[in-house]
Coordinates of C-alpha atoms and ligand atoms in Angstrom, one line a residue:
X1195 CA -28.0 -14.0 -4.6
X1196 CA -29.0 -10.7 -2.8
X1197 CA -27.1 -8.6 -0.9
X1198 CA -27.0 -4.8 0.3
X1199 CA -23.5 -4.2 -0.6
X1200 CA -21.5 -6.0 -3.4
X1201 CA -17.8 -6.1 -2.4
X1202 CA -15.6 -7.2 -5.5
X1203 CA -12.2 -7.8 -4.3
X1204 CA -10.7 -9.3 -1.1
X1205 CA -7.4 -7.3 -0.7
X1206 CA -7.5 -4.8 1.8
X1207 CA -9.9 -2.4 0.5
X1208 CA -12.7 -5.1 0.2
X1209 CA -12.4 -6.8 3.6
X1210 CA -12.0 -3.6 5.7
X1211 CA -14.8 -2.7 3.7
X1212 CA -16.7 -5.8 4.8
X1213 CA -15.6 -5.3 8.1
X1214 CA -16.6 -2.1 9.2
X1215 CA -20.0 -3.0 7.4
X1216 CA -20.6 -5.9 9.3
X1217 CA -19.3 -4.0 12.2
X1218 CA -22.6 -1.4 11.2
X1219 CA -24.8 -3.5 11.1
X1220 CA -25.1 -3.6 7.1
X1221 CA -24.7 -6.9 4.8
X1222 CA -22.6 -7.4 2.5
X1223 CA -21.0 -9.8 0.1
X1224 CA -17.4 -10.0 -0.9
X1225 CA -16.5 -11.8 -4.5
X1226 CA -13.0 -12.5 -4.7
X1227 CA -11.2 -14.3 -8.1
X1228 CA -8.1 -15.6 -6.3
X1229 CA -8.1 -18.3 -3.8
X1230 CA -7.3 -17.6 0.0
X1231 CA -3.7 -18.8 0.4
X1232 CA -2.8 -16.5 -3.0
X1233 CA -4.5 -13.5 -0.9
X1234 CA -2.7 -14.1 2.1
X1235 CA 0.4 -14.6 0.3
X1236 CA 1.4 -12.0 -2.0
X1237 CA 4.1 -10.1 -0.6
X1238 CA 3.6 -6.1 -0.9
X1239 CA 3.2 -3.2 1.1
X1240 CA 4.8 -2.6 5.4
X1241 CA 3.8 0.8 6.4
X1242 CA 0.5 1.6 8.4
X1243 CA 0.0 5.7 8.7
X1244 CA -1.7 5.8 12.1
X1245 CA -4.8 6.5 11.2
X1246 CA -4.5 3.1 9.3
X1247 CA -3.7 1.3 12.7
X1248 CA -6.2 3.0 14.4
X1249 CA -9.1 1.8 12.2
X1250 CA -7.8 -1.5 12.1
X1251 CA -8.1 -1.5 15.9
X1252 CA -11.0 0.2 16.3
X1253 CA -13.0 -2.2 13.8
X1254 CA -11.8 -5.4 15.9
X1255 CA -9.0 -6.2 13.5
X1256 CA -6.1 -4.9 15.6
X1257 CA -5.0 -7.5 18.0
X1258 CA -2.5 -9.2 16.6
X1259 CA -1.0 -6.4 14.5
X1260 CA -0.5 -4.7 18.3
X1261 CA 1.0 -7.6 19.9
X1262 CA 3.4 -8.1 16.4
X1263 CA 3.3 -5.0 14.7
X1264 CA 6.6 -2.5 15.1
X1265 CA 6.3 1.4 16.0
X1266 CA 8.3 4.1 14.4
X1267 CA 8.8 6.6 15.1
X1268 CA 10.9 7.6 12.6
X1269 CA 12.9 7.6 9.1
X1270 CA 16.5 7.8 7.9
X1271 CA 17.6 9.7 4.6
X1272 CA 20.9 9.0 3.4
X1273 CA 22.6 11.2 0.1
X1274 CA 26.2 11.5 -0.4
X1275 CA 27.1 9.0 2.5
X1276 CA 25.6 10.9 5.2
X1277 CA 22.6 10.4 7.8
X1278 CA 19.5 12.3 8.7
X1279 CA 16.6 11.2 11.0
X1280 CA 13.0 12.6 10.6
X1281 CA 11.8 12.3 13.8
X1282 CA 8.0 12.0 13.3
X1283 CA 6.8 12.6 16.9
X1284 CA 8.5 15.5 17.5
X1285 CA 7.6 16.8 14.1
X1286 CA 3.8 16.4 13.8
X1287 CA 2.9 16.3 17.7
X1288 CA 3.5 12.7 18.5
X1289 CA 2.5 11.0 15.3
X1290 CA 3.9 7.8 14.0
X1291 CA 3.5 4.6 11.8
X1292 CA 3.2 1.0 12.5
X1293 CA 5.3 -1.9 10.5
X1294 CA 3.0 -5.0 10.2
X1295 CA 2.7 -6.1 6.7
X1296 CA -0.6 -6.2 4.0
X1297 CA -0.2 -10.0 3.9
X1298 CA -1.0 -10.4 7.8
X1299 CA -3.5 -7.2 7.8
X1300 CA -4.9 -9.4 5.0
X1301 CA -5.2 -12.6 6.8
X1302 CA -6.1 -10.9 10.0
X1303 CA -9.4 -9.7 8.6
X1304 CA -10.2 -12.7 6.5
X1305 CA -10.2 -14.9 9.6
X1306 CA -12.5 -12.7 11.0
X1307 CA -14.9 -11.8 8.3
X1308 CA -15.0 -16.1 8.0
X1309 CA -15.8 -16.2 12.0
X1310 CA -18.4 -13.3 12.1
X1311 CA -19.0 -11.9 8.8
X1312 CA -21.0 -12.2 5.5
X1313 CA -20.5 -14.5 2.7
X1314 CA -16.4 -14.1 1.4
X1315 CA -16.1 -16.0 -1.4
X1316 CA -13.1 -16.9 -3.0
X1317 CA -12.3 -18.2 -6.5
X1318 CA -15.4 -16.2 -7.6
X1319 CA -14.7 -13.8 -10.8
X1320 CA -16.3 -11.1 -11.3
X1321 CA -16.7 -10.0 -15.0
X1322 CA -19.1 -6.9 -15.2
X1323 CA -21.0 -4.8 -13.4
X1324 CA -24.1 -3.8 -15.1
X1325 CA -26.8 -1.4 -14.2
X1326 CA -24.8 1.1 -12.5
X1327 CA -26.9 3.8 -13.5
X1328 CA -29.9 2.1 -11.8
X1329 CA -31.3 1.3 -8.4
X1330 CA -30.3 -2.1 -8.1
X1331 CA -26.8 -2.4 -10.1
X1332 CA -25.8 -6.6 -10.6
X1333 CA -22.8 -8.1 -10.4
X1334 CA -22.0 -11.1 -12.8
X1335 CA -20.1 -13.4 -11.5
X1336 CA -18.8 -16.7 -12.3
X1337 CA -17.5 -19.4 -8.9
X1338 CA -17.1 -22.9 -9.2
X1339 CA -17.5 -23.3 -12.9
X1340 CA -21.4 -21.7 -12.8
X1341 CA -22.3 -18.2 -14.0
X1342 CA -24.7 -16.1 -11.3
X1343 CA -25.5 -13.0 -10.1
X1344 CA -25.4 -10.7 -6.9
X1345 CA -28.1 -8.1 -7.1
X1346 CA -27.0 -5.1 -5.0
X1347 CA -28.3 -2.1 -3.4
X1348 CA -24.4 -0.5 -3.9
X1349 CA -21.2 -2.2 -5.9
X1350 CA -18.0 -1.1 -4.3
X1351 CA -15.4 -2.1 -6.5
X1352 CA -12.4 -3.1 -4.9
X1353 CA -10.5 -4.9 -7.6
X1354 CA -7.3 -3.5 -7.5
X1355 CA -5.8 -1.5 -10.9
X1356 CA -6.4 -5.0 -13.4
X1357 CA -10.5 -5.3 -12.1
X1358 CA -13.4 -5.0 -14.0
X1359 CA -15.2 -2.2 -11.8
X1360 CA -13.7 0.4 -13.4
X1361 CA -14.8 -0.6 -16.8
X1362 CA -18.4 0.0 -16.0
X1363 CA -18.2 4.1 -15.7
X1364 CA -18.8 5.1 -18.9
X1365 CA -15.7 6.5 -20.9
X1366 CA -17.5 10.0 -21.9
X1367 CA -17.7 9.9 -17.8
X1368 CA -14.2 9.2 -16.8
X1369 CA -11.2 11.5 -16.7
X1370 CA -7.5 9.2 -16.0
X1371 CA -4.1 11.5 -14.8
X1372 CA -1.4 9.4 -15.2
X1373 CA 2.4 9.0 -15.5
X1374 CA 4.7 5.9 -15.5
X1375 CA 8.0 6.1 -14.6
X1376 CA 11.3 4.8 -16.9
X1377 CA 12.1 2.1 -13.6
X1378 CA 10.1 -0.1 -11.4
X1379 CA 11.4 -1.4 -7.7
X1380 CA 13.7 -5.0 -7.2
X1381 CA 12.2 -6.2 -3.9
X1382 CA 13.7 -9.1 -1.9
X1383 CA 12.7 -10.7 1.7
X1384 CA 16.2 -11.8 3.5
X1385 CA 16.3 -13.9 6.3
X1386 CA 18.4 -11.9 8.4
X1387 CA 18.0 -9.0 10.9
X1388 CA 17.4 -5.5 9.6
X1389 CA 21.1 -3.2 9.9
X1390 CA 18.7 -0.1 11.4
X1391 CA 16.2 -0.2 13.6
X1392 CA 14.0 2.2 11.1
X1393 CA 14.0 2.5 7.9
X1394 CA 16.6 3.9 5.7
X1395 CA 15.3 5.5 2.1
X1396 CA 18.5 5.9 0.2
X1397 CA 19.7 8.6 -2.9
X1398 CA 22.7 7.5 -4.8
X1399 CA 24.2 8.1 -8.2
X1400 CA 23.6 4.8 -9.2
X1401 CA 19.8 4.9 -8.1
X1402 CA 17.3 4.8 -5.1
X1403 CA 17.5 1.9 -2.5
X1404 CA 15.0 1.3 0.8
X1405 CA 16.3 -1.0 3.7
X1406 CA 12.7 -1.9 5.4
X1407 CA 11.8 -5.1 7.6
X1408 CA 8.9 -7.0 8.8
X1409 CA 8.3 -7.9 12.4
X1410 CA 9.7 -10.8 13.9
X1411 CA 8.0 -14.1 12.9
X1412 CA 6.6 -16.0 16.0
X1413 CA 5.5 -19.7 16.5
X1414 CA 1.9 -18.6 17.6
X1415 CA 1.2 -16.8 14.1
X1416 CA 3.6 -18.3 11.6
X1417 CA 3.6 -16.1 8.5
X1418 CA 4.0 -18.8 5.6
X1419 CA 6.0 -17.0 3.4
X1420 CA 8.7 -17.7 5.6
X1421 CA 7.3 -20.8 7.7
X1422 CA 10.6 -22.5 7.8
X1423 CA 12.4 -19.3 9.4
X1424 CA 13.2 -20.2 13.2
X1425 CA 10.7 -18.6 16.1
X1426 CA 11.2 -14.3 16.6
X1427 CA 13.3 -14.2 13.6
X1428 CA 13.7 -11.1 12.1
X1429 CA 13.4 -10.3 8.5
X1430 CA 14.9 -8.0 6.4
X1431 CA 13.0 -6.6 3.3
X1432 CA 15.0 -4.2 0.9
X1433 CA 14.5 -2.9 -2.6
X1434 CA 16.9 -1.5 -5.4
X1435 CA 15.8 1.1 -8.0
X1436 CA 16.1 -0.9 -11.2
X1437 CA 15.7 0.1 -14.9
X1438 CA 11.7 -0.6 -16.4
X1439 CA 11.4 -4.3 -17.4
X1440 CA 14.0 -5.5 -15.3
X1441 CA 13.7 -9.8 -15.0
X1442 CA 14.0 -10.3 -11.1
X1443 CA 15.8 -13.9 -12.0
X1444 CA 18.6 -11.8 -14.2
X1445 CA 19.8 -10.4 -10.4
X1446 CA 21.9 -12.9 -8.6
X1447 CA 21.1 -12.6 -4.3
X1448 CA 25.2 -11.4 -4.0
X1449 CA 25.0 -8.9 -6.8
X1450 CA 21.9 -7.4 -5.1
X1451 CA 23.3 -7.4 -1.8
X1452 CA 26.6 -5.8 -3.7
X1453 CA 24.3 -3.3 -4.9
X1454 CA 22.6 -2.4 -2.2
X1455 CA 25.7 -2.1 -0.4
X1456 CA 27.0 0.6 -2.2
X1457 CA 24.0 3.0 -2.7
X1458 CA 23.1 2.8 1.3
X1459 CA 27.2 3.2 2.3
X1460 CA 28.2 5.8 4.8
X1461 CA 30.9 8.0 5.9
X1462 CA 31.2 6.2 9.7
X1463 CA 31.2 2.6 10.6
X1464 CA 28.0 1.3 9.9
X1465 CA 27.8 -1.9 7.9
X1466 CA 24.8 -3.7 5.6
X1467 CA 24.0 -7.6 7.4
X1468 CA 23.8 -9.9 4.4
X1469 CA 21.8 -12.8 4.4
X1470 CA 20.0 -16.1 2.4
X1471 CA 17.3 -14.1 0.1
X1472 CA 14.2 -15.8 0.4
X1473 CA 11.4 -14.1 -2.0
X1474 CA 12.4 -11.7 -5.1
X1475 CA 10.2 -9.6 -7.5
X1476 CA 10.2 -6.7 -9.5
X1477 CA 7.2 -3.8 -8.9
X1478 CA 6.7 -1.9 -12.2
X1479 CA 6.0 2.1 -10.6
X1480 CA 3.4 4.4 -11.8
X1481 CA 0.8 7.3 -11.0
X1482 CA -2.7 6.8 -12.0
X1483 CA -6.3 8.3 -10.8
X1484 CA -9.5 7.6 -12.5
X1485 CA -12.0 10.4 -11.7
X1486 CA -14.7 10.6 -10.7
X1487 CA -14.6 7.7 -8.0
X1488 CA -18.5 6.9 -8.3
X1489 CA -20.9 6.4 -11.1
X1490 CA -24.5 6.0 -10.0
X1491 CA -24.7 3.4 -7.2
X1492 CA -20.9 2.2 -7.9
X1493 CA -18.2 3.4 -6.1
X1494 CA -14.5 2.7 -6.8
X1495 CA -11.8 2.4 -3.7
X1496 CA -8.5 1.4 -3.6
X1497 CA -6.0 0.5 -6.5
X1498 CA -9.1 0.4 -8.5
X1499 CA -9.5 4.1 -8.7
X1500 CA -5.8 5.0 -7.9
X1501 CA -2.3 4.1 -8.2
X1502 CA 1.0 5.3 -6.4
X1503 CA 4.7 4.8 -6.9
X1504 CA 5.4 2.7 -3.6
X1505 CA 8.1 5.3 -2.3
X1506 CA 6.0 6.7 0.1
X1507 CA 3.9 4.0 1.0
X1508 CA 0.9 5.5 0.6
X1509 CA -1.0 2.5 -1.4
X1510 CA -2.4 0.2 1.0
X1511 CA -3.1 3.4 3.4
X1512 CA -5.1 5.3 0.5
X1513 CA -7.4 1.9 0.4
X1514 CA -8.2 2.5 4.0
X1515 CA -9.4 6.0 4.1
X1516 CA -11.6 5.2 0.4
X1517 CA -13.7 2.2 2.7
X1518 CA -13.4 4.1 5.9
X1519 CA -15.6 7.4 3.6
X1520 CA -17.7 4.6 1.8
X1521 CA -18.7 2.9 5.2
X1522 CA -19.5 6.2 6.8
X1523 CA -21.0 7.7 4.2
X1524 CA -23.6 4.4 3.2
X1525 CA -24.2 4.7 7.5
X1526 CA -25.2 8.0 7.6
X1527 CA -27.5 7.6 4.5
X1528 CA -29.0 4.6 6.4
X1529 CA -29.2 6.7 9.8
X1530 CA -30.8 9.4 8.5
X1531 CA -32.0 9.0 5.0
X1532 CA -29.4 11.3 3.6
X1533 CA -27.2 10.7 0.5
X1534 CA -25.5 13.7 1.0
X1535 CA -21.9 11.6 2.1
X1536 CA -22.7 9.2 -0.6
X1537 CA -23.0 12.3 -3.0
X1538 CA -19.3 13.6 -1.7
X1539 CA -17.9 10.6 -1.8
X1540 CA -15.4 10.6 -4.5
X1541 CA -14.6 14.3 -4.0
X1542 CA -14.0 13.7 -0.2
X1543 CA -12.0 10.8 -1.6
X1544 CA -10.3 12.5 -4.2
X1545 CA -8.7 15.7 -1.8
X1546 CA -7.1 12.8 0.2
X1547 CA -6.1 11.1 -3.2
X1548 CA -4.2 14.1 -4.7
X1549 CA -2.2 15.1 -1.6
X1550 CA -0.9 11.2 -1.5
X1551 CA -0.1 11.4 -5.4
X1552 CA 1.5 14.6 -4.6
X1553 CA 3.9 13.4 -1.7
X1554 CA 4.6 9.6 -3.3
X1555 CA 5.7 12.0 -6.7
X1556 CA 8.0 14.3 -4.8
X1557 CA 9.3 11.1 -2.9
X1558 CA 10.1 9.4 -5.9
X1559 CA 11.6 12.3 -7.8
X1560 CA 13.6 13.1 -4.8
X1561 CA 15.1 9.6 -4.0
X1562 CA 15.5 7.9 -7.6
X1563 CA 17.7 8.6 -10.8
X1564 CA 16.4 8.9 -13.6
X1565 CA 17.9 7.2 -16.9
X1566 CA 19.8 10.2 -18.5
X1567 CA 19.1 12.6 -15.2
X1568 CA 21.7 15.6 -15.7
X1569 CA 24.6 16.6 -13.0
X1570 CA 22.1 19.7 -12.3
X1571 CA 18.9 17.8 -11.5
X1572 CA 21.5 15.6 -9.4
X1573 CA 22.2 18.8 -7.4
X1574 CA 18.7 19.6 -6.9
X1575 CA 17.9 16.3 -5.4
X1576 CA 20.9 17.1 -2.8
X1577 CA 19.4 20.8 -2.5
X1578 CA 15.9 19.2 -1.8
X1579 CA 17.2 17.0 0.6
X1580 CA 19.7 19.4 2.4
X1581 CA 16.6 21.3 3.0
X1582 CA 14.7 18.5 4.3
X1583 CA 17.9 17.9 7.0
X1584 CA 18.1 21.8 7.9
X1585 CA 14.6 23.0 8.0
X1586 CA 12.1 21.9 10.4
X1587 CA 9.8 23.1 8.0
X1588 CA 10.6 21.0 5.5
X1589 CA 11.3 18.0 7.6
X1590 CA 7.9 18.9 9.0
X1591 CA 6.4 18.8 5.5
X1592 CA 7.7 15.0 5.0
X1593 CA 6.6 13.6 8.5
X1594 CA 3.1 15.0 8.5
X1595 CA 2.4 13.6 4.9
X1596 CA 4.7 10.2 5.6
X1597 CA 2.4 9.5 9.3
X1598 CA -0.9 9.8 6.8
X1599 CA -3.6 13.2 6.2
X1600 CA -6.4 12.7 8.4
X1601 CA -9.5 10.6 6.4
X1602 CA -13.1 12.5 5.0
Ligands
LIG1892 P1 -5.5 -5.1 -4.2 O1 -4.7 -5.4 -3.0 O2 -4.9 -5.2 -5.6 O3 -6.8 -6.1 -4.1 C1 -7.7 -6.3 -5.2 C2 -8.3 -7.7 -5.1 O4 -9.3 -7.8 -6.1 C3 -7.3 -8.8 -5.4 O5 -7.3 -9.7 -4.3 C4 -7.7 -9.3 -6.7 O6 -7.4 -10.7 -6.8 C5 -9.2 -9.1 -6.7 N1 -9.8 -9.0 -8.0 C6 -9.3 -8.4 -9.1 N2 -10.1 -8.5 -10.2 C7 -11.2 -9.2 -9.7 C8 -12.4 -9.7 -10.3 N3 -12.7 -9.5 -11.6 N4 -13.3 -10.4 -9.5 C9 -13.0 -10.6 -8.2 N5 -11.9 -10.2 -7.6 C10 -11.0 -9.5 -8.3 N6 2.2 -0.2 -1.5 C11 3.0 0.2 -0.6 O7 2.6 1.1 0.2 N7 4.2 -0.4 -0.5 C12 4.7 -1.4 -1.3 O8 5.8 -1.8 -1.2 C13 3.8 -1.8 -2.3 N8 4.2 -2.8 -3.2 C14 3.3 -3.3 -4.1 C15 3.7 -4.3 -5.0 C16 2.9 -4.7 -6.1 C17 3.3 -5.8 -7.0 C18 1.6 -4.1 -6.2 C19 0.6 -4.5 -7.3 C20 1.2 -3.1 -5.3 C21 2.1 -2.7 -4.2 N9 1.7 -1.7 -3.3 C22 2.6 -1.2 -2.4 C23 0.4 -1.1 -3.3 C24 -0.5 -1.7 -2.3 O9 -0.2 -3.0 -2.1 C25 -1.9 -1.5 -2.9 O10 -2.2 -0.1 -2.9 C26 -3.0 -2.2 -2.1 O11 -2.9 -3.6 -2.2 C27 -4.4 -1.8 -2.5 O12 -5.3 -2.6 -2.0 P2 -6.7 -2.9 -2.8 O13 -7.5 -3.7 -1.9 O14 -7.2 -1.6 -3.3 O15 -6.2 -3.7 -4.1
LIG1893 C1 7.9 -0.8 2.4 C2 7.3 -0.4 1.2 C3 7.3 0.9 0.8 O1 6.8 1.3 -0.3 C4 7.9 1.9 1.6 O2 7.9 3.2 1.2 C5 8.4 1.5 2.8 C6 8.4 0.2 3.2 C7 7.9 -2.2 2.8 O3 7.4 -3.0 2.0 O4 8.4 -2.5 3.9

């Protein structure tokens, strides 16, 4: 098999990838290990920066995440049982982010790229890239029991942290910055409606906690993970800072709601909705960049080249603007004959990269206690977000980085 770009990966790196490529007139082939109801199902991140939403419109793949997808137009903060709103518009000149999950994003663009798009092909396992170096790098592949082979003009690995990509830039070439953290995030899906209309990121003595949602569910598009849930239900998705290695199972639904109670609790009236918990996991957390981004004629977007700590959910969007430079970079060079994007690509990629690292590290070190954390860095955390609620500046600092840097 032949093809001018070799997409490894199907999350949403690899089909927005195959998407605007298709959408540019280039081919492309996307390889993909897991099958298509694993892809569509796997619960992760609910934030789109705006610049996310506006690609994903503006490549075709917007239509449904309009019609379903939730504005914001802002955050809550809560420490020491009080409440402050960053208002985004009114902080970065009218800016906001969309709610509409990676699983529908995901399934939006596969049922696309299957109507009008090249080959997607699931249950098809990569295991090396070779030739990197070289004009024509290969991609070996096994699908349906049977070794083969997709000669490429350009690999773009977009297999996630665990994916083989990554393993063909030689290791006198690569440089990795990284740092895990001593807790990871309990994430459940409830099936009752959210208790704020935004969402609330919570610091409390006993750790971090995030109240989030997804939109309502509706009988046109049914999302499966929670097929059974009645037509324009809401549903409520909320995570607990837990310590590393926590066992989701070892957390009964009432102790977490018991938990969450408390470290979200307020001074006035406002109460926490309980209800039936219907999807529970644990997210281990950590920082991570591989550098460079590119070897030869393979280029790494996505998890694959970069890892955040969810707490400013940055992951997904950071995917975006890596295929968004990739697809205008390969355009121009086919435009005009110049490599010149190409040839930036991971530092164009990498400027983006650090400032996200930077803002989902200061997020998490803000918001979550760490094991052993001393009554003076506790006071710092209320300092840093006392200035946050006081400053415009500072308030000003958060929205423009939480509503997304521009791509390139
Ligand atoms: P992925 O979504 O990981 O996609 C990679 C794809 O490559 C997968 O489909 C995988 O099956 C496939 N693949 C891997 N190896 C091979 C191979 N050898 N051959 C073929 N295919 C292969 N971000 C947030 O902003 N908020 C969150 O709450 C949040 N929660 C998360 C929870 C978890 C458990 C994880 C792992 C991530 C979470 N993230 C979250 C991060 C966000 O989901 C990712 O940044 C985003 O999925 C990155 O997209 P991607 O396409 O680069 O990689
Ligand atoms: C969600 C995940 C995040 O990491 C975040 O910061 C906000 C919301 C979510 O899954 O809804």
């Amino acid at each position: 098999m032949r093809t001018t770009v070799g997409i490894i990966g199907a999350g949403p790196a690899g089909l927005l990838l195959a998407r605007l490529l298709h959408n540019a007139g280039i081919d492309s082939v996307v390889l993909e290990s897991r099958d298509r109801s694993y892809v569509e199902r796997r619960q992760r991140a609910g934030i789109l920066e705006q610049g996310t939403a506006d690609v994903l419109r503006a490549a075709g793949a917007g239509e449904r995440m309009d019609r379903e997808g939730l504005r914001h137009d802002g955050i809550e903060l809560r420490f020491d049982r009080r409440r402050h709103r960053v208002d985004f518009p009114a902080l970065t000149g009218g800016r906001s982010v969309t709610v509409y999950a990676q699983t529908e994003v995901c399934k939006d663009l596969i049922a696309l790229q299957l109507r009008q798009g090249g080959p997607l092909l699931f249950g098809a396992e990569a295991l090396a890239v070779e030739d990197a170096g070289t004009d024509a790098p290969r991609v070996r592949f096994r699908h349906e029991g049977r070794e083969d082979v997709l000669e490429c003009s350009y690999v773009v690995g977009c297999d996630g942290f665990r994916g083989v990509a990554r393993k063909a830039i030689p290791a006198g070439l690569s440089r990795v910055f990284e740092r895990t953290y001593p807790f990871g995030w309990l994430g459940i899906l409830a099936d009752v409606p959210p208790s704020h209309d935004e969402l609330v990121y919570a610091r409390h003595d006993r750790g971090f906690a995030l109240l989030s949602m997804r939109p309502p569910v509706t009988r046109r598009h049914p999302s499966e993970e929670v097929a059974a849930l009645p037509v324009e239900s809401f549903v409520s998705r909320l995570y607990l800072q837990v310590p590393d290695g926590t066992d989701a199972g070892a957390w009964a639904d009432e102790e977490i709601w018991d938990e969450l109670e408390r470290r979200v609790e307020t001074a006035d009236d406002w109460r926490l909705e309980r209800g039936p918990v219907i999807q529970k996991s644990v997210t281990p957390m950590r920082s991570y960049v591989h550098e460079p981004m590119r070897h030869g004629r393979l280029f790494l977007a996505g998890d694959a080249a970069h890892i955040v700590p969810p707490t400013g959910a940055k992951g997904l969007n950071l995917a975006v603007g890596d295929v968004v430079t990739f697809a205008r970079a390969l355009t121009h060079q086919q435009e005009t004959g110049s490599a010149e994007l190409l040839d930036a690509y991971s530092a164009t990629c990498l400027r983006r990269v650090w400032q996200a690292e930077r803002f989902s590290y200061d997020m998490t070190t803000l918001l979550h206690r760490a094991p052993g954390a001393t009554p003076f860095e506790d006071r710092l955390q209320l300092a840093r977000l006392e200035r946050i609620a006081t400053s415009r500046a500072a308030g000003t600092d958060l929205a423009e980085a939480y509503t997304g840097f521009p791509f390139g």
